Amino acid sequence: MSASSEMLESAEPLALSPVAVARLKEAWAKQLASGHTAEEKGHGAADNPSWTADEQMLIERIRTETAEANRNNVTRTEAYRNMYFRTPELHWALLAHLVSRNGGWNMTDLQGEWLPRLLTEEQRRDVFLFLERANALIFQDAYPQLLLYQWSRVLGRSLFHLLPAFGVSRFMLPVWKLFWRDKDSALLTTALIVNEQNYIESRVVRNEYFQKRVLHTLFFGLQSLLQLNGVLFPYGSGGGKGACDGEDGEGLQLAGLILEDFRDLHERIEFGKRLYAMLFGIPRVFDGARCFAAAVKHTGSRSDYAALLYEDVRHEPPRRIYEEKLLGGRLRKGASRIYSPALQTAWKDHPVEPADQGDWFHSVDEVLPYFHELPLPRNFELTNEYGLMLSKLELAVLAVQRGESPVPGNGNSEDGAKPSI
């Protein structure tokens, strides 16, 4: 709390322009009053006669580039990183890059030191599919938007009339048009947060398979209990691979927030807004996290940001009986580092299946409250809290090993079911 308060003293809070929001409100209302989406009017096809041959070629190029970068969490995370450093006015790209890193770390945790001792192989695969699906669908929807902006810059004219070709919600068209004119990064980032969380709401979060096998399981409750559903931004070096040192040389420093209930759409959106406000509104966090993003290529292993704590290759086979490694959130003297594999070691690429069609945007009143403010979180320095979270997880493993707690179940007695994704 003290560290958070100190950094807040130099904060530069982000603001949403009431005038710009009023313009968006009017544009959204006109869209909804028309009664039809662009796709329903026939303007979503790549062979739309109103588009030139060059535009249709660009559409195919963007689709191909998006598909190639959507192979796995590592390729997606790298694509976001490259996009931000090419076009730094796209704040959302840096936010997405750092959140995507966290998604990759959560994926590899499933094959790392502790979770294989708490969950069955089937349970871990279900959680991976859930994380991968959400990660991939957000990228599939957002990355073409970023590429269209990039190409608009190159060609010197707005290309956002092509958004329907990629199934992008009508919600985003006025936003991009306004951004093209005013370059209001805060407004665009807020809109992208609202859009992407709504995009995955019915396609992933409300998906029957994931509801039953992941979101309603004891594992997901355990994750919340142990506060493992946090998003961390390294802003000081933990002996990582080229990471930046903190200003005072204190080593590993982590800023972030804990999401209490992933199932709640409103909470996810407000969580994303607070992460954004923290990242771009607190200079020390921004400078450190941006430097980390630039210096350290994402592998999926937590050793990327804390190489003194984690190792991405096992130097000895795992023991059948787990022996405690941590003391006060730090490695005990003589203990081997915590195993955290790279993504390519942990999981094979999973094909991105087509997303359900349809536009989530039906009401201006439902989205407008998200555009009132970008509040700074009061508590966000998690370095010490992170050590406590690790200790809790290790204690859970030790408890299961002693037979004091059952292995978390998946809440589903049916075997062999496959996700409808």
XYZ file of C-alpha atoms in Angstrom:
421
model
C 0.000 0.000 0.000
C 2.856 2.339 0.814
C 4.579 1.654 -2.522
C 1.294 2.159 -4.398
C 0.651 5.463 -2.614
C 4.145 6.682 -3.389
C 3.783 5.960 -7.101
C 0.317 7.509 -7.188
C 1.848 10.836 -6.156
C 3.393 11.144 -9.614
C 0.384 9.701 -11.463
C -0.909 11.334 -14.617
C -4.567 10.223 -14.662
C -6.139 9.445 -18.013
C -9.376 11.173 -18.960
C -12.244 10.515 -21.352
C -13.466 13.560 -23.262
C -17.201 14.204 -22.606
C -17.447 15.895 -26.010
C -15.981 12.883 -27.810
C -18.207 10.487 -25.845
C -21.257 12.572 -26.802
C -20.276 12.278 -30.476
C -19.935 8.521 -30.132
C -23.293 8.289 -28.397
C -24.954 10.077 -31.290
C -23.201 7.912 -33.896
C -24.088 4.680 -32.088
C -27.723 5.735 -31.788
C -27.907 6.405 -35.534
C -26.428 2.980 -36.263
C -28.902 1.165 -34.076
C -31.793 3.218 -35.454
C -30.955 1.989 -38.956
C -31.963 -1.485 -37.792
C -29.351 -3.416 -39.754
C -25.733 -4.344 -39.333
C -23.342 -4.011 -42.245
C -23.349 -7.793 -42.638
C -27.169 -7.899 -42.839
C -27.019 -5.305 -45.614
C -24.582 -7.447 -47.559
C -21.548 -5.267 -46.960
C -19.570 -7.884 -45.066
C -18.470 -10.036 -47.998
C -15.004 -9.800 -49.445
C -16.462 -9.454 -52.948
C -18.547 -6.393 -52.082
C -18.866 -4.499 -55.375
C -18.362 -1.161 -53.627
C -14.824 -2.185 -52.678
C -12.020 -1.844 -55.159
C -9.807 -4.713 -56.245
C -6.981 -3.231 -54.168
C -9.226 -3.135 -51.104
C -10.256 -6.749 -51.592
C -6.600 -7.728 -51.889
C -5.877 -5.853 -48.666
C -8.703 -7.689 -46.914
C -7.218 -11.040 -47.899
C -3.749 -9.906 -46.866
C -4.994 -8.880 -43.417
C -6.889 -12.148 -42.998
C -3.791 -14.134 -43.891
C -1.523 -12.120 -41.609
C -3.996 -12.440 -38.746
C -4.296 -16.202 -39.180
C -0.508 -16.639 -39.273
C -0.035 -14.582 -36.103
C -2.895 -16.408 -34.366
C -1.054 -19.756 -34.210
C -0.521 -19.683 -30.472
C -0.131 -17.403 -27.477
C 3.516 -16.625 -28.249
C 2.871 -15.504 -31.834
C -0.112 -13.411 -30.764
C 1.797 -11.750 -27.949
C 4.678 -10.924 -30.287
C 2.268 -9.460 -32.856
C 0.780 -7.130 -30.252
C 4.255 -6.069 -29.181
C 5.380 -5.262 -32.713
C 2.167 -3.362 -33.364
C 2.610 -1.140 -30.307
C 6.225 -0.239 -30.981
C 5.338 0.599 -34.610
C 2.294 2.658 -33.631
C 2.587 3.739 -29.972
C -0.611 5.753 -30.156
C -2.369 2.351 -30.052
C -2.232 2.049 -26.275
C -4.442 -1.039 -26.377
C -1.729 -2.977 -28.227
C 0.700 -2.647 -25.291
C -2.038 -3.467 -22.790
C -3.033 -6.504 -24.865
C 0.598 -7.582 -25.151
C 1.095 -7.585 -21.390
C -2.254 -9.244 -20.661
C -1.478 -11.847 -23.334
C 1.832 -12.582 -21.588
C -0.184 -13.346 -18.464
C -2.433 -15.632 -20.489
C 0.627 -17.538 -21.673
C 1.983 -17.848 -18.129
C -1.366 -19.232 -16.987
C -1.264 -21.777 -19.825
C 2.219 -23.012 -18.981
C 1.419 -23.115 -15.245
C -0.911 -25.983 -16.127
C 2.164 -28.066 -17.054
C 4.521 -26.514 -14.527
C 5.610 -27.233 -10.961
C 2.353 -27.350 -9.027
C -0.883 -27.604 -11.022
C -0.144 -31.118 -12.391
C -0.192 -32.210 -8.734
C -3.595 -30.585 -8.171
C -5.438 -31.298 -11.422
C -5.895 -34.253 -13.726
C -4.612 -34.137 -17.287
C -8.186 -33.759 -18.571
C -8.892 -30.859 -16.227
C -5.720 -29.077 -17.253
C -6.528 -29.555 -20.936
C -10.002 -28.068 -20.399
C -8.542 -24.997 -18.707
C -5.966 -24.634 -21.488
C -8.701 -24.806 -24.135
C -10.640 -22.124 -22.259
C -7.635 -19.797 -22.016
C -6.584 -20.486 -25.603
C -10.071 -19.905 -27.001
C -10.486 -16.546 -25.249
C -6.952 -15.507 -26.228
C -7.401 -16.504 -29.867
C -10.856 -14.995 -30.383
C -9.867 -11.616 -28.977
C -6.873 -11.586 -31.308
C -8.992 -12.705 -34.281
C -11.355 -9.784 -33.715
C -8.922 -7.058 -32.652
C -5.807 -7.588 -34.747
C -7.474 -6.878 -38.129
C -8.676 -3.584 -36.648
C -5.119 -2.662 -35.688
C -3.832 -3.665 -39.123
C -6.509 -1.582 -40.842
C -5.358 1.423 -38.845
C -1.750 0.702 -39.756
C -2.637 0.501 -43.454
C -4.740 3.668 -43.180
C -1.604 5.434 -41.940
C 0.485 4.010 -44.783
C -2.025 4.994 -47.474
C -3.017 8.276 -45.874
C -6.766 7.621 -45.886
C -9.330 5.974 -43.667
C -9.981 2.310 -44.462
C -12.421 1.627 -41.640
C -15.322 1.074 -44.023
C -13.654 -2.344 -44.485
C -14.219 -3.386 -40.854
C -17.348 -5.456 -41.672
C -15.220 -7.769 -43.822
C -13.676 -9.056 -40.587
C -16.932 -9.429 -38.653
C -16.107 -6.470 -36.404
C -19.013 -5.107 -34.370
C -20.735 -1.987 -35.649
C -19.878 -0.572 -32.212
C -16.282 -0.016 -33.361
C -16.804 1.819 -36.666
C -17.620 5.266 -35.169
C -14.829 4.783 -32.639
C -12.176 4.227 -35.303
C -13.501 7.097 -37.426
C -13.235 9.425 -34.467
C -9.771 8.118 -33.571
C -8.591 8.676 -37.148
C -9.564 12.317 -36.770
C -8.670 13.100 -33.134
C -6.110 10.407 -32.112
C -7.784 10.061 -28.709
C -5.927 6.991 -27.423
C -7.853 6.752 -24.138
C -11.219 6.691 -25.880
C -10.112 4.060 -28.404
C -8.562 1.849 -25.720
C -11.695 1.984 -23.575
C -13.844 1.076 -26.568
C -11.604 -1.871 -27.472
C -11.782 -3.155 -23.885
C -15.586 -2.967 -23.975
C -15.737 -4.563 -27.426
C -13.399 -7.492 -26.798
C -14.962 -8.496 -23.490
C -18.419 -8.427 -25.056
C -17.067 -10.377 -28.033
C -15.975 -13.329 -25.885
C -18.959 -13.182 -23.520
C -21.273 -15.466 -25.514
C -18.544 -17.204 -27.517
C -16.393 -18.320 -24.558
C -17.609 -17.280 -21.111
C -21.210 -18.387 -21.749
C -20.170 -21.402 -23.799
C -21.899 -24.440 -22.286
C -18.813 -26.641 -22.337
C -16.571 -24.094 -20.627
C -19.304 -23.175 -18.158
C -19.559 -26.790 -17.055
C -15.946 -27.879 -17.271
C -14.045 -24.754 -16.216
C -15.988 -21.798 -14.850
C -18.170 -23.821 -12.471
C -15.447 -26.158 -11.277
C -13.744 -26.319 -7.934
C -10.522 -25.426 -9.753
C -11.826 -22.045 -10.778
C -12.956 -21.448 -7.203
C -9.506 -22.490 -6.012
C -7.934 -20.087 -8.489
C -9.944 -17.213 -7.053
C -9.261 -18.312 -3.476
C -5.510 -18.361 -4.065
C -5.677 -15.126 -6.068
C -4.040 -16.762 -9.053
C -6.321 -14.907 -11.453
C -4.191 -11.808 -11.260
C -2.654 -9.844 -14.116
C 0.944 -8.878 -13.415
C 3.089 -6.232 -15.108
C 6.816 -6.661 -14.332
C 8.288 -3.184 -13.951
C 11.565 -4.104 -12.255
C 14.038 -6.880 -13.010
C 13.851 -10.253 -11.360
C 16.986 -11.564 -12.985
C 15.013 -11.923 -16.204
C 16.342 -12.261 -19.709
C 17.359 -8.661 -20.353
C 14.627 -7.122 -18.234
C 14.987 -3.585 -16.931
C 16.064 -2.870 -13.393
C 13.858 -0.866 -11.107
C 14.931 2.696 -10.406
C 16.186 1.755 -6.969
C 17.691 -1.560 -8.009
C 15.397 -3.608 -5.757
C 15.063 -6.448 -8.230
C 11.756 -8.067 -9.140
C 8.879 -5.595 -8.940
C 5.343 -6.407 -10.008
C 2.333 -4.169 -10.458
C -1.097 -5.576 -11.162
C -4.627 -6.334 -10.094
C -6.671 -9.360 -9.068
C -9.869 -10.225 -10.959
C -12.322 -11.750 -8.516
C -14.955 -13.123 -10.903
C -14.102 -13.761 -14.543
C -17.713 -14.742 -15.215
C -18.932 -11.168 -14.636
C -18.804 -9.105 -17.854
C -19.054 -5.775 -16.033
C -16.213 -6.714 -13.690
C -13.977 -7.797 -16.589
C -14.509 -4.494 -18.388
C -13.867 -2.367 -15.297
C -10.840 -4.543 -14.524
C -9.447 -3.852 -18.001
C -10.033 -0.127 -17.580
C -8.198 -0.074 -14.236
C -5.288 -2.010 -15.729
C -5.101 0.536 -18.536
C -5.321 3.489 -16.149
C -2.516 1.983 -14.062
C -0.270 1.130 -17.008
C -0.491 4.459 -18.815
C -1.254 6.706 -15.849
C 1.563 5.768 -13.455
C 4.946 6.722 -14.976
C 7.066 4.242 -13.044
C 4.850 1.316 -13.978
C 4.662 2.425 -17.599
C 8.396 2.975 -17.987
C 9.283 -0.347 -16.383
C 6.611 -2.433 -18.102
C 7.322 -0.861 -21.488
C 11.036 -1.510 -21.056
C 10.318 -5.121 -20.076
C 8.105 -5.577 -23.138
C 10.806 -4.179 -25.412
C 13.697 -6.099 -23.870
C 12.253 -9.555 -23.184
C 10.741 -11.749 -25.862
C 7.753 -13.728 -24.629
C 8.229 -17.500 -24.325
C 5.365 -18.361 -21.979
C 7.730 -19.268 -19.145
C 7.613 -17.189 -15.980
C 11.401 -17.214 -16.095
C 10.987 -14.389 -18.618
C 10.448 -11.989 -15.721
C 11.918 -13.901 -12.748
C 14.780 -16.129 -13.883
C 16.152 -16.343 -10.332
C 12.885 -17.887 -9.165
C 11.847 -19.983 -12.197
C 13.554 -22.290 -14.674
C 12.160 -23.216 -18.076
C 14.034 -26.538 -18.272
C 14.038 -29.194 -15.576
C 17.541 -30.035 -14.470
C 16.347 -33.105 -12.582
C 13.227 -35.287 -12.866
C 10.249 -34.282 -10.696
C 10.050 -36.186 -7.425
C 6.998 -38.265 -6.608
C 6.853 -36.653 -3.162
C 6.954 -32.881 -3.445
C 9.396 -31.114 -1.133
C 8.741 -27.558 -0.034
C 10.784 -24.984 -1.968
C 9.578 -21.648 -0.645
C 10.050 -19.745 2.557
C 8.297 -16.408 2.827
C 7.636 -16.350 -0.905
C 11.324 -16.859 -1.739
C 13.349 -19.940 -2.612
C 14.751 -21.824 0.349
C 18.509 -22.105 0.454
C 19.595 -24.986 -1.755
C 16.145 -25.488 -3.314
C 15.879 -25.880 -7.074
C 13.981 -23.231 -8.978
C 10.271 -23.566 -9.732
C 9.616 -25.285 -13.055
C 7.872 -23.032 -15.573
C 8.105 -24.387 -19.128
C 8.009 -22.432 -22.359
C 4.717 -22.600 -24.247
C 6.126 -24.727 -27.072
C 7.195 -27.300 -24.473
C 3.896 -27.239 -22.602
C 1.276 -27.283 -25.366
C 0.933 -28.021 -29.072
C -0.679 -25.414 -31.301
C -4.469 -25.630 -31.229
C -6.352 -24.746 -34.455
C -8.549 -21.659 -34.190
C -12.062 -22.769 -35.046
C -14.486 -20.233 -36.563
C -16.298 -17.980 -34.110
C -20.075 -17.770 -33.917
C -21.439 -14.968 -36.065
C -23.487 -12.095 -34.746
C -23.095 -8.614 -33.303
C -23.222 -8.151 -29.533
C -23.990 -4.407 -29.730
C -27.712 -3.662 -29.273
C -27.963 -0.844 -26.738
C -26.180 2.470 -26.265
C -27.336 2.628 -22.655
C -25.500 -0.615 -21.853
C -22.104 0.685 -22.976
C -22.270 4.382 -22.130
C -21.510 4.014 -18.380
C -18.088 2.572 -19.248
C -17.091 5.884 -20.845
C -17.465 8.165 -17.823
C -14.028 7.768 -16.243
C -10.794 5.770 -16.113
C -10.224 5.375 -12.371
C -6.755 4.696 -11.029
C -6.586 1.709 -8.667
C -5.455 2.595 -5.167
C -3.575 -0.646 -4.528
C -1.613 -2.178 -7.378
C 1.938 -2.935 -6.127
C 1.890 -6.740 -5.835
C 5.517 -7.754 -5.356
C 5.086 -8.969 -1.772
C 1.551 -10.189 -2.387
C 2.877 -12.284 -5.258
C 5.221 -14.158 -2.941
C 2.273 -14.863 -0.647
C 0.222 -16.163 -3.589
C 3.001 -18.583 -4.512
C 3.270 -19.796 -0.925
C -0.491 -20.425 -0.805
C -0.308 -22.514 -3.948
C 2.605 -24.545 -2.631
C 0.720 -25.126 0.620
C -2.256 -26.406 -1.385
C 0.037 -28.964 -3.043
C 1.429 -30.036 0.324
C -2.080 -30.324 1.771
C -3.261 -32.537 -1.086
C -0.144 -34.640 -0.698
C -0.946 -35.178 2.984
C -4.505 -36.117 2.111
C -5.919 -33.070 3.887
C -7.722 -31.798 0.814
C -9.174 -33.632 -2.196
C -7.794 -33.052 -5.671
C -10.096 -30.429 -7.215
C -12.768 -32.024 -9.370
C -14.259 -30.731 -12.573
C -17.846 -30.890 -11.398
C -18.743 -33.168 -14.290
C -19.183 -36.929 -14.203
C -19.442 -37.276 -17.954
C -16.279 -38.380 -19.732
C -15.241 -37.950 -23.307
C -17.265 -34.800 -23.968
C -15.646 -32.306 -26.287
C -16.090 -28.544 -26.332
C -18.513 -27.012 -28.799
C -16.172 -24.255 -29.950
